[in-house]
Amino acid sequence: MNYYDEELQELLQQTMREKRLKAKAVDLIMQQQELEERAEELKKIMEKEQEDVDHLEGKNLAAFFYRISGRMDEKMSKEKEEAYSAAVKYEAAVKELENVKKDLAWCQDELKPLSGCQQRYRQALAEKLHRIKSTGGAASIEILELEEKLSGLEKQKKEIREAIDAGNQALDMTERVLKELGSAEDWGTFDVFGGGLLSDLQKHSHLDSAQEMIEDLQERLRRFRTELSDVNMENRAELQVNIQGFLRFADYFFDNIFTDWTVLNRISESKRQVLETRTEILQILEYLRANQNAAEKQQEDTDEKLAQAVIRAKI
């Protein structure tokens, strides 16, 4: 085994150990935070239970009542049991917290000598990769094919990220539209039962806002569809919100229950359409995230194959 192989193997082992230790350290930090909160909570309970015991042992009306009623021993025994139980739980939490802190300190000490190993590994790998490519042969062909695959996966991930961003923007707008339509529906219902001019104006104000948002939603859906076409999902992107008129003219000038109920029906239908669009967006986003996870896993596997191919190659 030559110098490159020995160095790469050693650095690879270091990077793998660093990865495991970092993951363990992250988990220990979370445990520490949870236990600190738990210990603080138990400490308050313990102090409260001890206060109850001290209260009974002091000179106060409660203690006097229990003495003359002959229940002092019973009450004191119960309070002391509760105080003892709280103290035991607190001490157990503190002990566990200390153990977690020790494990975390050990992890951090083990990580110190590994600092920078990822960068050193990538640098050594790049140096050997350059030498392999310059010599040609079967190894260089395999490596170039793996690099091409990695490039394609990176492009795919970028396209998926852009589609997810566009989808989230459209999803956010559906929530805003639904909120406005809900407000318009509430005022419309109030208007039906004699709300008058104020409720009518409020209803139309929310409808105007909803209409503006729907126009924005249409544009965001169009962008979402464009981004989806890059990841071969165009057939699933036939998203269109078709909000019809709200009979504003008839409702405003012929204020009667028939017209008001028609407006409410139109609002309800619009909400249904937006909800269907929202559901479709959520389904596509779920599909995109699944593909994103698959691409990331495939990229990790391919990256590992490339590294192993470089390490195996003889130069």
Coordinates of C-alpha atoms in Angstrom, one line a residue, residues 97-309:
L97 CA -27.7 15.0 34.6
E98 CA -24.1 14.7 35.9
N99 CA -23.6 11.4 34.1
V100 CA -24.8 13.1 30.8
K101 CA -22.4 16.0 31.4
K102 CA -19.5 13.6 31.9
D103 CA -20.4 11.7 28.7
L104 CA -20.6 15.0 26.8
A105 CA -17.3 16.2 28.1
W106 CA -15.7 12.8 27.0
C107 CA -17.2 13.2 23.5
Q108 CA -15.9 16.8 23.3
D109 CA -12.4 15.7 24.4
E110 CA -12.4 12.9 21.8
L111 CA -13.4 15.3 19.1
K112 CA -10.6 17.8 19.7
P113 CA -7.8 15.7 18.0
L114 CA -10.1 15.0 15.1
S115 CA -10.7 18.7 14.3
G116 CA -10.1 19.4 10.6
C117 CA -10.0 15.7 9.6
Q118 CA -12.8 16.2 7.1
Q119 CA -10.9 18.9 5.3
R120 CA -7.7 16.9 5.3
Y121 CA -9.5 13.8 4.0
R122 CA -11.1 15.8 1.1
Q123 CA -7.7 17.4 0.2
A124 CA -5.9 14.0 0.2
L125 CA -8.7 12.5 -1.8
A126 CA -8.6 15.3 -4.4
E127 CA -4.9 15.0 -4.8
K128 CA -5.0 11.3 -5.5
L129 CA -8.1 11.8 -7.7
H130 CA -6.1 14.3 -9.8
R131 CA -3.2 11.8 -10.2
I132 CA -5.6 9.0 -11.2
K133 CA -7.2 11.2 -13.9
S134 CA -3.9 12.3 -15.3
T135 CA -2.8 8.6 -15.7
G136 CA -6.0 7.5 -17.4
G137 CA -7.0 3.8 -17.5
A138 CA -10.0 1.9 -16.2
A139 CA -10.0 3.6 -12.7
S140 CA -10.2 7.0 -14.2
I141 CA -13.1 6.0 -16.4
E142 CA -15.0 4.6 -13.4
I143 CA -14.3 7.7 -11.4
L144 CA -15.5 10.0 -14.2
E145 CA -18.7 8.1 -14.5
L146 CA -19.3 8.4 -10.8
E147 CA -18.5 12.1 -10.9
E148 CA -21.0 12.6 -13.7
K149 CA -23.6 10.8 -11.7
L150 CA -22.9 13.0 -8.7
S151 CA -23.3 16.1 -10.9
G152 CA -26.7 14.9 -12.1
L153 CA -27.9 14.2 -8.6
E154 CA -26.8 17.6 -7.4
K155 CA -28.7 19.2 -10.3
Q156 CA -31.7 17.1 -9.5
K157 CA -31.6 18.2 -5.8
K158 CA -31.3 21.8 -6.9
E159 CA -34.4 21.5 -9.1
I160 CA -36.4 19.8 -6.3
R161 CA -35.4 22.5 -3.8
E162 CA -36.5 25.2 -6.2
A163 CA -39.9 23.4 -6.7
I164 CA -40.3 22.9 -3.0
D165 CA -39.7 26.6 -2.4
A166 CA -42.2 27.6 -5.0
G167 CA -44.7 25.1 -3.6
N168 CA -44.3 26.5 -0.1
Q169 CA -45.0 30.0 -1.3
A170 CA -48.2 28.9 -3.0
L171 CA -49.2 26.9 0.1
D172 CA -48.7 30.0 2.3
M173 CA -51.0 32.0 0.0
T174 CA -53.7 29.4 0.2
E175 CA -53.7 29.8 4.0
R176 CA -54.1 33.6 3.6
V177 CA -56.9 33.3 1.1
L178 CA -58.8 30.8 3.3
K179 CA -58.4 33.2 6.2
E180 CA -59.9 36.1 4.2
L181 CA -62.7 34.0 2.8
G182 CA -63.5 32.7 6.3
S183 CA -63.8 36.3 7.6
A184 CA -66.0 37.2 4.6
E185 CA -68.2 34.2 5.3
D186 CA -68.6 35.2 9.0
W187 CA -69.6 38.8 8.0
G188 CA -71.8 37.4 5.3
T189 CA -73.7 35.2 7.7
F190 CA -74.1 38.1 10.1
D191 CA -75.4 40.2 7.1
V192 CA -78.0 37.5 6.3
F193 CA -79.5 37.9 9.7
G194 CA -79.8 41.7 9.6
G195 CA -76.2 42.9 10.0
G196 CA -76.8 46.0 7.9
L197 CA -74.4 48.3 6.0
L198 CA -71.4 47.7 8.3
S199 CA -71.4 43.9 7.9
D200 CA -72.0 44.3 4.2
L201 CA -69.0 46.6 3.9
Q202 CA -66.8 44.3 6.0
K203 CA -67.8 41.4 4.0
H204 CA -66.9 43.1 0.7
S205 CA -63.6 44.3 2.2
H206 CA -62.5 40.8 2.9
L207 CA -63.8 39.6 -0.5
D208 CA -61.7 42.3 -2.2
S209 CA -58.6 41.2 -0.2
A210 CA -59.3 37.6 -1.0
Q211 CA -59.6 38.4 -4.7
E212 CA -56.2 40.2 -4.7
M213 CA -54.7 37.2 -2.9
I214 CA -56.2 34.8 -5.3
E215 CA -54.6 36.7 -8.2
D216 CA -51.3 36.4 -6.3
L217 CA -52.0 32.7 -5.7
Q218 CA -52.5 32.1 -9.4
E219 CA -49.1 33.6 -10.1
R220 CA -47.5 31.5 -7.5
L221 CA -49.2 28.3 -8.8
R222 CA -47.9 29.2 -12.3
R223 CA -44.4 29.5 -10.9
F224 CA -44.8 26.2 -9.0
R225 CA -45.9 24.5 -12.2
T226 CA -42.9 25.9 -14.1
E227 CA -40.5 24.6 -11.4
L228 CA -42.3 21.2 -11.4
S229 CA -41.7 20.8 -15.1
D230 CA -38.0 20.7 -14.4
V231 CA -38.4 17.6 -12.2
N232 CA -40.6 15.8 -14.6
M233 CA -43.9 16.3 -12.7
E234 CA -45.7 18.6 -15.1
N235 CA -48.7 16.2 -15.3
R236 CA -49.3 16.7 -11.6
A237 CA -49.1 20.4 -11.8
E238 CA -52.4 21.2 -13.4
L239 CA -53.3 23.5 -10.5
Q240 CA -55.8 26.2 -11.2
V241 CA -58.1 28.2 -8.9
N242 CA -61.2 29.4 -10.7
I243 CA -62.8 31.9 -8.4
Q244 CA -66.0 33.2 -10.0
G245 CA -67.7 36.5 -9.3
F246 CA -69.3 37.1 -5.9
L247 CA -72.4 38.8 -7.2
R248 CA -71.3 42.0 -5.6
F249 CA -73.5 44.2 -7.8
A250 CA -76.7 42.3 -7.0
D251 CA -75.8 42.0 -3.3
Y252 CA -75.0 45.6 -2.9
F253 CA -78.1 47.0 -4.7
F254 CA -80.7 44.3 -4.0
D255 CA -80.0 43.5 -0.4
N256 CA -82.3 40.6 0.2
I257 CA -81.8 37.2 1.7
F258 CA -81.8 35.3 -1.6
T259 CA -78.8 37.3 -2.9
D260 CA -77.0 37.1 0.5
W261 CA -77.3 33.4 0.5
T262 CA -76.0 33.2 -3.1
V263 CA -72.9 35.2 -2.0
L264 CA -72.4 32.8 0.9
N265 CA -72.7 29.9 -1.4
R266 CA -70.1 31.4 -3.7
I267 CA -67.8 32.0 -0.8
S268 CA -68.3 28.4 0.4
E269 CA -67.5 27.1 -3.1
S270 CA -64.4 29.3 -3.4
K271 CA -63.2 27.9 0.0
R272 CA -63.7 24.4 -1.3
Q273 CA -61.7 25.1 -4.4
V274 CA -58.8 26.6 -2.5
L275 CA -58.9 23.7 0.0
E276 CA -58.6 21.3 -2.9
T277 CA -55.7 23.3 -4.3
R278 CA -54.1 23.3 -0.9
T279 CA -54.5 19.5 -0.6
E280 CA -52.9 19.0 -4.1
I281 CA -50.0 21.3 -3.2
L282 CA -49.4 19.3 0.0
Q283 CA -49.5 16.0 -1.9
I284 CA -47.0 17.2 -4.4
L285 CA -44.7 18.7 -1.7
E286 CA -44.8 15.3 0.0
Y287 CA -43.8 13.6 -3.2
L288 CA -41.0 16.1 -3.8
R289 CA -39.6 15.7 -0.3
A290 CA -39.6 11.9 -0.7
N291 CA -37.7 12.3 -4.0
Q292 CA -35.3 14.8 -2.3
N293 CA -34.5 12.3 0.5
A294 CA -34.0 9.6 -2.1
A295 CA -31.6 11.8 -4.1
E296 CA -29.7 12.7 -1.0
K297 CA -29.3 9.0 -0.1
Q298 CA -28.3 8.1 -3.6
Q299 CA -25.8 11.0 -3.6
E300 CA -24.3 9.8 -0.3
D301 CA -24.0 6.3 -1.7
T302 CA -22.4 7.5 -4.9
D303 CA -20.0 9.7 -3.0
E304 CA -18.9 6.8 -0.9
K305 CA -18.4 4.7 -4.1
L306 CA -16.3 7.4 -5.6
A307 CA -14.2 7.6 -2.4
Q308 CA -13.7 3.9 -2.3
A309 CA -12.8 3.8 -6.0

